[in-house]
mmCIF file of C-alpha atoms (C1' of nucleotides) in Angstrom:
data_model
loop_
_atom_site.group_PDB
_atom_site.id
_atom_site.type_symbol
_atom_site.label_atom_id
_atom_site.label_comp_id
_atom_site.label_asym_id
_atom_site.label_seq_id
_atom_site.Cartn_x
_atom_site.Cartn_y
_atom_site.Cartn_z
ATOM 1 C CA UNK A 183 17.429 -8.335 22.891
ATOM 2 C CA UNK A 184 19.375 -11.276 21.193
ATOM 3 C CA UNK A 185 17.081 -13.446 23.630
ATOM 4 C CA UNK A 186 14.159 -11.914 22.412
ATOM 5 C CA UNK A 187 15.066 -12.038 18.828
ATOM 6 C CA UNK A 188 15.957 -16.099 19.323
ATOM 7 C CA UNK A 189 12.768 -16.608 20.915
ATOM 8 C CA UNK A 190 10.745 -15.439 18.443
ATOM 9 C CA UNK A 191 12.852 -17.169 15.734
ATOM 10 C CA UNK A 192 12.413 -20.314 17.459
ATOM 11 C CA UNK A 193 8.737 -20.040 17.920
ATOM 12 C CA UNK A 194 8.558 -19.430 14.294
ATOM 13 C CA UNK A 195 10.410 -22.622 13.378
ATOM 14 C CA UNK A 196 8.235 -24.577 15.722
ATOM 15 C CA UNK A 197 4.472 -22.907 14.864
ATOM 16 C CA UNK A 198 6.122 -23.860 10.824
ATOM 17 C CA UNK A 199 7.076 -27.188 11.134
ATOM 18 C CA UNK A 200 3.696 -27.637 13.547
ATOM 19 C CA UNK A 201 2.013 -26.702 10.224
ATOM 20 C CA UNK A 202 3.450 -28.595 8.185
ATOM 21 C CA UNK A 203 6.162 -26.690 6.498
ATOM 22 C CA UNK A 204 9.204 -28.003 5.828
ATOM 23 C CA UNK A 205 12.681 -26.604 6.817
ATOM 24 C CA UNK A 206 14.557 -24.369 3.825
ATOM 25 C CA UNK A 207 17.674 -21.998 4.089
ATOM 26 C CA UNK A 208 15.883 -18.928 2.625
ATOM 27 C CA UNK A 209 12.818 -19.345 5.300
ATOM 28 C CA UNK A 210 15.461 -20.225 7.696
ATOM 29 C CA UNK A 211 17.681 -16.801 6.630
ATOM 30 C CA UNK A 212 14.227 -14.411 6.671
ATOM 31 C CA UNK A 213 13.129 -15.722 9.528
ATOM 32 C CA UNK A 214 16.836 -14.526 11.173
ATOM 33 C CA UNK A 215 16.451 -10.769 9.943
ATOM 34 C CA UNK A 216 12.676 -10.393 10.982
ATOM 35 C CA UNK A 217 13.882 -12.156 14.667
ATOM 36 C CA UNK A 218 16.541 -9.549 14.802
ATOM 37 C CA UNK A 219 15.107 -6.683 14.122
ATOM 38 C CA UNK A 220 12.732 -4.303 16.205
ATOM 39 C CA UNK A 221 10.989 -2.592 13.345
ATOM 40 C CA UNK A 222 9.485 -3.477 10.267
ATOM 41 C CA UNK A 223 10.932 -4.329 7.018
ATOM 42 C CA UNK A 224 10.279 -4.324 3.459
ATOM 43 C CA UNK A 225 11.038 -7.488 1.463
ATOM 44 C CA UNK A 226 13.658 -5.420 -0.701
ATOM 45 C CA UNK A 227 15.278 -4.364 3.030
ATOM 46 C CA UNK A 228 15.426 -8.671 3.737
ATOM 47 C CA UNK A 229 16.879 -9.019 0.506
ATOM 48 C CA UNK A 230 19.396 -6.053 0.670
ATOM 49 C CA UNK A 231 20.296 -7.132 4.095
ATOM 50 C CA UNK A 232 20.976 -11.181 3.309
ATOM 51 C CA UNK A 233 22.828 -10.059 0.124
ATOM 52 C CA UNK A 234 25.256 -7.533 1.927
ATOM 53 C CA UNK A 235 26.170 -10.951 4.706
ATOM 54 C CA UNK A 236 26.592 -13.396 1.314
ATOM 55 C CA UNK A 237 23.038 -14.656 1.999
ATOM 56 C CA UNK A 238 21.425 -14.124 -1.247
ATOM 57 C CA UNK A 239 18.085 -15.423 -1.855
ATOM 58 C CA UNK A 240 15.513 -15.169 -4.664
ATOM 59 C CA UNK A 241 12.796 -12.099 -3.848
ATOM 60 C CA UNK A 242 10.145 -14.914 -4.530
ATOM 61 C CA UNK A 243 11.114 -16.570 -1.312
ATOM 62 C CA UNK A 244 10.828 -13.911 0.715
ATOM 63 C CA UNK A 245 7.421 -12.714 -0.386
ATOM 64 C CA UNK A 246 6.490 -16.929 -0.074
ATOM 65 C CA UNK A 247 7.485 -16.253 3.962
ATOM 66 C CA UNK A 248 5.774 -13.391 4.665
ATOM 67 C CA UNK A 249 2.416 -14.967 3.052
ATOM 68 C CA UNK A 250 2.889 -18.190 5.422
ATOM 69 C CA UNK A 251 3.986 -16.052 8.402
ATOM 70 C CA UNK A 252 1.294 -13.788 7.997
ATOM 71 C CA UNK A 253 -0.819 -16.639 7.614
ATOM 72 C CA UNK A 254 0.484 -18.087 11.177
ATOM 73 C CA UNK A 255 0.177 -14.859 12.405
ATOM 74 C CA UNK A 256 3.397 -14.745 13.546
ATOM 75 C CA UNK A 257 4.098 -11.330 11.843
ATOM 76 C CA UNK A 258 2.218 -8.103 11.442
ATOM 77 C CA UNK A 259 1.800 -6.640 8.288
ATOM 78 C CA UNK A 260 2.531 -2.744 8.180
ATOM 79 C CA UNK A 261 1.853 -0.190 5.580
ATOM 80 C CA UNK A 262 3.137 3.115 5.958
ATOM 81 C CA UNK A 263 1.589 4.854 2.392
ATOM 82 C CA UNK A 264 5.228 4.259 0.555
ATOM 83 C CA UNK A 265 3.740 1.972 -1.779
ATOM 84 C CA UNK A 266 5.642 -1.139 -0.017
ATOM 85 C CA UNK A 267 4.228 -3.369 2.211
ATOM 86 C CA UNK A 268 6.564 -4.368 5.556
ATOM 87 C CA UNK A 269 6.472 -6.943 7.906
ATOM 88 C CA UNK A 270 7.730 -6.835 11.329
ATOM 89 C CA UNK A 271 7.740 -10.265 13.970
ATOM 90 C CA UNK A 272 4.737 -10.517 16.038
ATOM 91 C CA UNK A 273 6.590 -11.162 19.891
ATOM 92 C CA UNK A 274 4.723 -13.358 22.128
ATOM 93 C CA UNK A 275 5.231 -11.667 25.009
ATOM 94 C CA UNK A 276 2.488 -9.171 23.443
ATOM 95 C CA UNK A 277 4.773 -5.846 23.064
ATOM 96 C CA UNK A 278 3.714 -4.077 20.069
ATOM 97 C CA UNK A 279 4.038 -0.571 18.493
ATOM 98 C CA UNK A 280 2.591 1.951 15.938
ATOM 99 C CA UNK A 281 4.299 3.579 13.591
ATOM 100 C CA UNK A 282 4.810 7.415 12.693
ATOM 101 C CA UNK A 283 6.216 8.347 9.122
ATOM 102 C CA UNK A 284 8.027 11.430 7.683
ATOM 103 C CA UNK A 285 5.955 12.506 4.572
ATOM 104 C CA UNK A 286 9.255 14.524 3.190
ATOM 105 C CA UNK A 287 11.643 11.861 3.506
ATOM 106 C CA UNK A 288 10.009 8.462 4.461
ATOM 107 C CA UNK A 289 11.640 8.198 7.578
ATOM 108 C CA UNK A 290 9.743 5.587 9.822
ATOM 109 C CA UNK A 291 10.085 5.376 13.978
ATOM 110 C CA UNK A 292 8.295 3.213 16.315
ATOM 111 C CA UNK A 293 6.128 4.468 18.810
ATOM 112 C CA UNK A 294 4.097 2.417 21.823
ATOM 113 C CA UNK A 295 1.362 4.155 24.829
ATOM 114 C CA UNK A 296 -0.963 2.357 26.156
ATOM 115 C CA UNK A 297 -3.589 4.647 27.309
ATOM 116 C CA UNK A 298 -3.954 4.437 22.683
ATOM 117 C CA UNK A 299 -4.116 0.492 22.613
ATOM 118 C CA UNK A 300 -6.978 0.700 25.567
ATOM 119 C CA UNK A 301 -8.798 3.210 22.939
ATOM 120 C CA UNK A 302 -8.739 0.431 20.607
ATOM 121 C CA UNK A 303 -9.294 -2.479 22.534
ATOM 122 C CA UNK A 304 -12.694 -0.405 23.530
ATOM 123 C CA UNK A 305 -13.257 0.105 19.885
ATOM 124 C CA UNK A 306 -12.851 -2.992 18.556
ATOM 125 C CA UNK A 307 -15.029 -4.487 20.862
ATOM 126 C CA UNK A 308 -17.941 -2.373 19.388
ATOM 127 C CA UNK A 309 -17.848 -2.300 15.883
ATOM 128 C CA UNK A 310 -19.800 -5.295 14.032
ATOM 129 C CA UNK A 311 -16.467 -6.717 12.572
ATOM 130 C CA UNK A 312 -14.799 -9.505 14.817
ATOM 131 C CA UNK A 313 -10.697 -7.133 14.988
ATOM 132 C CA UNK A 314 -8.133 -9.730 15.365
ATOM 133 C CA UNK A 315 -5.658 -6.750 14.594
ATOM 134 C CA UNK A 316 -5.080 -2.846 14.112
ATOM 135 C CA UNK A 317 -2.479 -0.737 12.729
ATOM 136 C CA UNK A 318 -2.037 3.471 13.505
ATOM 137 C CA UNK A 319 -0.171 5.305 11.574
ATOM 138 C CA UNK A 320 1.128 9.184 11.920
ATOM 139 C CA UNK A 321 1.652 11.492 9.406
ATOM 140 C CA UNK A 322 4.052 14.354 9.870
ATOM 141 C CA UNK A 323 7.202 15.710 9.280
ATOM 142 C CA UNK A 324 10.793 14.533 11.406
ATOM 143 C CA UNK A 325 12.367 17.343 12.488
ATOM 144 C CA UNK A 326 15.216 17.354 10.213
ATOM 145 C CA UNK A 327 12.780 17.959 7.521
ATOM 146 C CA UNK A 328 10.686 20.501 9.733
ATOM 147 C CA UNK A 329 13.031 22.562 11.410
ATOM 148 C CA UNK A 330 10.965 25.730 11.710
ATOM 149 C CA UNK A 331 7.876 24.607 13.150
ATOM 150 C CA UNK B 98 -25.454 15.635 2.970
ATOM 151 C CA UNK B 99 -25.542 17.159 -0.330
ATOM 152 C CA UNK B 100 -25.464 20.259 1.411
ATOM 153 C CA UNK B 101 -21.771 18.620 2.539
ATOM 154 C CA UNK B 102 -20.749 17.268 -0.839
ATOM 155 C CA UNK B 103 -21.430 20.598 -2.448
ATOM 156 C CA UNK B 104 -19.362 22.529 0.270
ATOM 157 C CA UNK B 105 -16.573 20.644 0.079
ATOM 158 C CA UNK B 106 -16.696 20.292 -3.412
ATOM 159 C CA UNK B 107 -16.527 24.116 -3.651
ATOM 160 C CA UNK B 108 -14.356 24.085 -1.170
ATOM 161 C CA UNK B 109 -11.876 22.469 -2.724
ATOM 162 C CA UNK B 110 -12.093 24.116 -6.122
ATOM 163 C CA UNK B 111 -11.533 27.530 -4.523
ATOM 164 C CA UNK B 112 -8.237 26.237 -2.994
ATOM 165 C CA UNK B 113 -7.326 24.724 -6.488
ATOM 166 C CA UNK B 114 -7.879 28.392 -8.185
ATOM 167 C CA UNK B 115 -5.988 29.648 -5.447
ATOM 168 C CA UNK B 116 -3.261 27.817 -5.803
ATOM 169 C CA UNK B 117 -2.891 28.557 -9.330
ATOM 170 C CA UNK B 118 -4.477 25.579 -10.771
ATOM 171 C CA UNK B 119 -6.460 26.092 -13.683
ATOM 172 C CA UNK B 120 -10.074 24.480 -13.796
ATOM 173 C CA UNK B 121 -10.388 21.190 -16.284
ATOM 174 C CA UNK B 122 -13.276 18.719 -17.178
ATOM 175 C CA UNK B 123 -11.285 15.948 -15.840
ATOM 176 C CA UNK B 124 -10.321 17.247 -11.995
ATOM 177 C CA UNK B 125 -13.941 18.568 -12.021
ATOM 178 C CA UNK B 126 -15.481 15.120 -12.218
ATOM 179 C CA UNK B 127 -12.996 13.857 -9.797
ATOM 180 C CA UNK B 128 -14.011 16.486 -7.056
ATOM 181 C CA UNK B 129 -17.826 15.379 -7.690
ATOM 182 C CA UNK B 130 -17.127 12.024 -7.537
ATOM 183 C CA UNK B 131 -14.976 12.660 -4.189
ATOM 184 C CA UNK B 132 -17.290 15.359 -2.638
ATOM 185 C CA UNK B 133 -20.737 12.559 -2.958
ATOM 186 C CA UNK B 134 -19.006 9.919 -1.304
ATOM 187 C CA UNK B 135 -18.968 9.085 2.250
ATOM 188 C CA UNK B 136 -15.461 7.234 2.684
ATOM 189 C CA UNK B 137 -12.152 6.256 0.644
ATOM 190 C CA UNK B 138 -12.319 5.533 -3.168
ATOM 191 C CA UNK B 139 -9.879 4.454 -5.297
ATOM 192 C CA UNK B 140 -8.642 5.508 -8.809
ATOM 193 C CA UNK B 141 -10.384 2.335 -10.551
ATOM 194 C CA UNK B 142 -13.425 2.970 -8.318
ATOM 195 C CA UNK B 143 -13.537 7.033 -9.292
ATOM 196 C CA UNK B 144 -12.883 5.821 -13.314
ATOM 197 C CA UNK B 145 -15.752 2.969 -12.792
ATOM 198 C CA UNK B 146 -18.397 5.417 -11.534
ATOM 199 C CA UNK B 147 -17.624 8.505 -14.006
ATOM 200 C CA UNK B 148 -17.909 5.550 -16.984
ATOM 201 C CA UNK B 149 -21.113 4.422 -15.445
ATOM 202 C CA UNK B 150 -22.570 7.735 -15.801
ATOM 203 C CA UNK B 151 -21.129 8.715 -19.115
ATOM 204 C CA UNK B 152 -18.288 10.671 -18.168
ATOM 205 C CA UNK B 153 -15.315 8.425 -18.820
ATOM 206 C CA UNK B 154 -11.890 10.095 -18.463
ATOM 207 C CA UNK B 155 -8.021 8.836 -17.783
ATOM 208 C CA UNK B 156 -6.673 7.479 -15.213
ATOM 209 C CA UNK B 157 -4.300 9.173 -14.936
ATOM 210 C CA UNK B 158 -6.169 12.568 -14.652
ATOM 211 C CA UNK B 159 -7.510 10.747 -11.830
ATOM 212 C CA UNK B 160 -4.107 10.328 -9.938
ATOM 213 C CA UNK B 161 -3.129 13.346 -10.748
ATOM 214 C CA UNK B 162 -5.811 14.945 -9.068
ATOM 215 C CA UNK B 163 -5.537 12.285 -5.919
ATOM 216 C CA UNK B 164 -1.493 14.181 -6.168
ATOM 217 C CA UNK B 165 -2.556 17.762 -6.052
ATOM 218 C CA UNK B 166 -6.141 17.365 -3.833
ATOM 219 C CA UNK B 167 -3.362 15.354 -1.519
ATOM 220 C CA UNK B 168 -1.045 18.438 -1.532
ATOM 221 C CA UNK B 169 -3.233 20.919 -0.855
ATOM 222 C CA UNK B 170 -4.795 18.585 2.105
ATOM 223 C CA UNK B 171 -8.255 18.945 0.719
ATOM 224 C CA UNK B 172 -8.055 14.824 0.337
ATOM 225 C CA UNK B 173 -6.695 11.989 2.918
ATOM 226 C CA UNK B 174 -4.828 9.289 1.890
ATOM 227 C CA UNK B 175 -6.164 5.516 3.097
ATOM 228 C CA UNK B 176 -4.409 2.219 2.617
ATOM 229 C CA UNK B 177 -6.179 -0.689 4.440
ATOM 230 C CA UNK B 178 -3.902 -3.270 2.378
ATOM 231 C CA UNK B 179 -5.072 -4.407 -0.180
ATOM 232 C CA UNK B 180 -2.178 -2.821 -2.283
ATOM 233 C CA UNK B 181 -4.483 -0.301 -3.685
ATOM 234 C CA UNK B 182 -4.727 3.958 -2.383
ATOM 235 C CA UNK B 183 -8.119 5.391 -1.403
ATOM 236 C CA UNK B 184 -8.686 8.632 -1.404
ATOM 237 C CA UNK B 185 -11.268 10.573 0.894
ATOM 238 C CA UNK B 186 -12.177 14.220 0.791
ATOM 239 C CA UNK B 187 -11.248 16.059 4.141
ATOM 240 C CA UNK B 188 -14.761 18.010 5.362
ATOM 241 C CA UNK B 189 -14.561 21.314 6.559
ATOM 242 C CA UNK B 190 -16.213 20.712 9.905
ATOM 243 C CA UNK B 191 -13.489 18.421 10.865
ATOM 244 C CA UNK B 192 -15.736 15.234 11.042
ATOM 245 C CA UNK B 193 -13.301 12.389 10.484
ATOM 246 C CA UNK B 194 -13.435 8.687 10.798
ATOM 247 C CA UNK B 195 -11.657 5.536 10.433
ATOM 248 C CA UNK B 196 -11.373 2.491 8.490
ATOM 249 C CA UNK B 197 -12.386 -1.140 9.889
ATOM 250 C CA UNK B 198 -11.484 -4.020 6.975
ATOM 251 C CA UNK B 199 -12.645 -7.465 6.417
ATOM 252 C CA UNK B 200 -8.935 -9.454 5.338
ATOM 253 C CA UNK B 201 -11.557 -12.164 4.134
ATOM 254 C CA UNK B 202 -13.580 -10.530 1.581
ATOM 255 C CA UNK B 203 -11.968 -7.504 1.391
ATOM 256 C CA UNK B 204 -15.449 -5.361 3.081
ATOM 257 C CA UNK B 205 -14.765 -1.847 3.895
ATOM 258 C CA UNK B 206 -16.570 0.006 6.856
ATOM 259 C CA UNK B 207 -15.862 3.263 8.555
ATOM 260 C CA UNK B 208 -16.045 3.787 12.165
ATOM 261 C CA UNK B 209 -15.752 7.022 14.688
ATOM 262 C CA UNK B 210 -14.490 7.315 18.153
ATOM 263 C CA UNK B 211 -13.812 10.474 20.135
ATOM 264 C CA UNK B 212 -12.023 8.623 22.984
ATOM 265 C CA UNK B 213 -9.874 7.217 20.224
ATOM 266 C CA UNK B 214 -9.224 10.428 18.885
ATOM 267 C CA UNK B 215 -8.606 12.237 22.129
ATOM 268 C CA UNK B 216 -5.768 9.310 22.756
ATOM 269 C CA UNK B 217 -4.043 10.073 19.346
ATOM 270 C CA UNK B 218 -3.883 13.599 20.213
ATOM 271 C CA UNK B 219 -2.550 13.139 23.636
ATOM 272 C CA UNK B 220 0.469 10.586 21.603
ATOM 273 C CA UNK B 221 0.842 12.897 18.617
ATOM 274 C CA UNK B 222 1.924 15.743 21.496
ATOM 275 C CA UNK B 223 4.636 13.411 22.972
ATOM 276 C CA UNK B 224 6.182 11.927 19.658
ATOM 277 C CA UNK B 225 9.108 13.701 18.148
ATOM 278 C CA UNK B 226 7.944 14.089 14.535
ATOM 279 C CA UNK B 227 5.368 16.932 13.618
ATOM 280 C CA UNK B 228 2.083 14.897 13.293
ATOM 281 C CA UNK B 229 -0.230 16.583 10.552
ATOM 282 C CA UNK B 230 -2.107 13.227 10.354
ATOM 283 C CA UNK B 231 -3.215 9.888 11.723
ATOM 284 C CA UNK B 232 -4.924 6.409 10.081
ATOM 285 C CA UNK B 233 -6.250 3.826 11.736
ATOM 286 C CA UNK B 234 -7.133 0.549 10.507
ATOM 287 C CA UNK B 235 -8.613 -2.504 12.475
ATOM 288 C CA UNK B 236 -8.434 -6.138 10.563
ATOM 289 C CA UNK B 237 -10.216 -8.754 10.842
ATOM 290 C CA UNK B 238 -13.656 -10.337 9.775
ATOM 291 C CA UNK B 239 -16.919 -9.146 9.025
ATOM 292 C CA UNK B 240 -20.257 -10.858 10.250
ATOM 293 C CA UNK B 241 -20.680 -12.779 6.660
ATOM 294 C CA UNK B 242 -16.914 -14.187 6.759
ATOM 295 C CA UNK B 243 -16.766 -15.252 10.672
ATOM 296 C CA UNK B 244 -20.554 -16.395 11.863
ATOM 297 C CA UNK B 245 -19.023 -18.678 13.984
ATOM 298 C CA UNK B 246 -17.349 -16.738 16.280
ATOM 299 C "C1'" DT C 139 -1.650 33.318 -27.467
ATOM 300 C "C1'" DT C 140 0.248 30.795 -23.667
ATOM 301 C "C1'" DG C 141 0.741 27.421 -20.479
ATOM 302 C "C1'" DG C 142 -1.617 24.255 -17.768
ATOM 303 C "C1'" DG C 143 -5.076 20.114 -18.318
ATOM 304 C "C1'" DT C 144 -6.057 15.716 -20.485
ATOM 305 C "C1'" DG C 145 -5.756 11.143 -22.710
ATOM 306 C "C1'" DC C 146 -3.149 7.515 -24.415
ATOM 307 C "C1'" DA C 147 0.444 4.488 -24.194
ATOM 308 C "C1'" DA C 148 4.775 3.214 -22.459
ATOM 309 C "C1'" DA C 149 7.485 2.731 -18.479
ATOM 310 C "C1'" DC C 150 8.156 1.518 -13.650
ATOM 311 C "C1'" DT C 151 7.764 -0.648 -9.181
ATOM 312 C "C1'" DC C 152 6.240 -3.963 -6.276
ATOM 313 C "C1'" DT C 153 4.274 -8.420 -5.924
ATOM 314 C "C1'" DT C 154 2.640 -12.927 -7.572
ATOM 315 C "C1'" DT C 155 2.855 -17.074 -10.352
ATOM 316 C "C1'" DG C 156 4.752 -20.967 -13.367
ATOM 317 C "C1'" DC C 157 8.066 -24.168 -13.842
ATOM 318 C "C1'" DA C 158 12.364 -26.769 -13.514
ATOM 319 C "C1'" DT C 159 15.657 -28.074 -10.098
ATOM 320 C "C1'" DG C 160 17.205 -29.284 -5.484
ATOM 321 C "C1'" DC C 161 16.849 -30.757 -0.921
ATOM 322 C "C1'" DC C 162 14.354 -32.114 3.510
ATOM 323 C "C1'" DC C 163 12.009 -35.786 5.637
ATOM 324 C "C1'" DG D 137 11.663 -41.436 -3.463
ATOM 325 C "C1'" DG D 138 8.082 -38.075 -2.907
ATOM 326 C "C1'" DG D 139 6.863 -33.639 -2.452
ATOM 327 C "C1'" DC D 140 7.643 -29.167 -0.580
ATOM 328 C "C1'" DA D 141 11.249 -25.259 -0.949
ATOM 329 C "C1'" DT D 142 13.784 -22.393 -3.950
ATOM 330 C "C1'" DG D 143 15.344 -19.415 -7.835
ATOM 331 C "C1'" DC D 144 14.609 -17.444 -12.104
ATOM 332 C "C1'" DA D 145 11.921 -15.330 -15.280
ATOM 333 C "C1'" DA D 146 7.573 -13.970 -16.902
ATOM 334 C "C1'" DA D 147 3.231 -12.214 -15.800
ATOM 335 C "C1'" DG D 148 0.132 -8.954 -13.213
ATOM 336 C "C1'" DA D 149 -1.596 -4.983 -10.903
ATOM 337 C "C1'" DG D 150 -1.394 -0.409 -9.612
ATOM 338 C "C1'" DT D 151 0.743 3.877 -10.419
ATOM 339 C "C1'" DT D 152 3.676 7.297 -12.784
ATOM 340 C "C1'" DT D 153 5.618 9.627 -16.731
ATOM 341 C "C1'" DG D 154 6.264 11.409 -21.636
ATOM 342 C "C1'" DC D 155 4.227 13.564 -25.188
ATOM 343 C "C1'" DA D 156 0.972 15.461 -28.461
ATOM 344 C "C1'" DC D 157 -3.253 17.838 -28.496
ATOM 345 C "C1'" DC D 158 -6.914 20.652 -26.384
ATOM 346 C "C1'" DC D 159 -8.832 24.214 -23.750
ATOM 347 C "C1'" DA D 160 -9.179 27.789 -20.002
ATOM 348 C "C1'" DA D 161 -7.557 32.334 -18.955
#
DNA sequence: TTGGGTGCAAACTCTTTGCATGCCC
DNA sequence: GGGCATGCAAAGAGTTTGCACCCAA
């Protein structure tokens, strides 16, 4: 897990600099949080996060990041229909899950089955667009907030 | 296909009465607007076409409409990420597609797939939450923004 | 007549941009 | 030293809310 999280961090730093980016402490500090963790986060969740370990960087930075890690592709970009966009770090080893979301109280879990992604793959190789990426999303209700059912 | 607009349309206004919504000039227009088209619209598109044919009205009767059509599930909700909501009205017959986007230009196309379906089933079974809903969106590049490849 | 429907404008939230300052290379 | 990285604040975009007025039931 902590070797997972410091390869990707590392990869991240290297694809940067290969790009031309220079090295900065608030890159540097988002980069740490999206390495760490398995699920994705919001850029108030980075902020929150880096503030609460005496981190604090300007919200500015972080959304500058995410735009050159997205860019790099070294992040996926995941919207769950809160009205905030998250990010969450692209692994190379090519793991990679969906996403189901409580409607009632915005509760988000990670979900991963293959049989799904060989749907897609099929999919994607027959529509007219050239897919470099896909996102799923379910829509329900966690079972603290539907007991009954 | 007008034969579908129209059913839907009335459709939906019957579960509005029923639900103890009154009927208004505003919602009405939204409903037509939603019923005619084939996939997701947002609030600036639903505003654009109603002023185009003389039938300008708030935006925010608009969203409010998107709120209670989402409620009663007579709409579903699409975000493809471009940090605006589409709407689409939910048919009757169950017919039901998906969304494939160009990150380039921004080109929106909708695309079927029973296998795909069948596979979101069999996941939305196994997960913990409730699922009343999936969305799936593919990313990447239309023919006009990668020739190349 | 009554209470929901509507439009307008203000408020809000999330995200992006401009600019001065600081730091990496 | 040059130029990107950063932080702050202002600007933007989309969406929501408050309120007065209008209309369906």
């Amino acid at each position: 897990m902590a070797g997972a999280a410091h390869e990707w961090i590392e990869l991240a730093a290297q694809r940067l600099q290969a790009a031309g980016y220079r090295r900065g402490g608030a890159r540097d500090a988002v980069l740490d949080v999206l390495g760490r963790r398995e699920c994705a986060v919001s850029a108030l969740d980075v902020q929150e996060e880096l503030r609460r370990s005496d981190r604090a960087i300007g919200i500015a930075s972080i959304y500058r990041a995410f735009e050159q890690l997205s860019e790099l592709r070294l992040v996926s970009r995941v919207e769950v229909g809160d009205g905030t966009t998250r990010f969450e770090a692209r692994r190379p080893d090519g793991h990679h899950h969906h996403h189901v979301i409580c409607d009632t109280c915005g509760k988000v879990e990670p979900f991963a089955d293959t049989a799904l992604e060989r749907a897609i793959a099929r999919v994607s190789e027959r529509v007219s667009f050239r897919v470099d990426e896909h996102e799923i999303v379910l829509h329900g209700s966690c079972r603290a907030c539907a007991p009954a059912s």
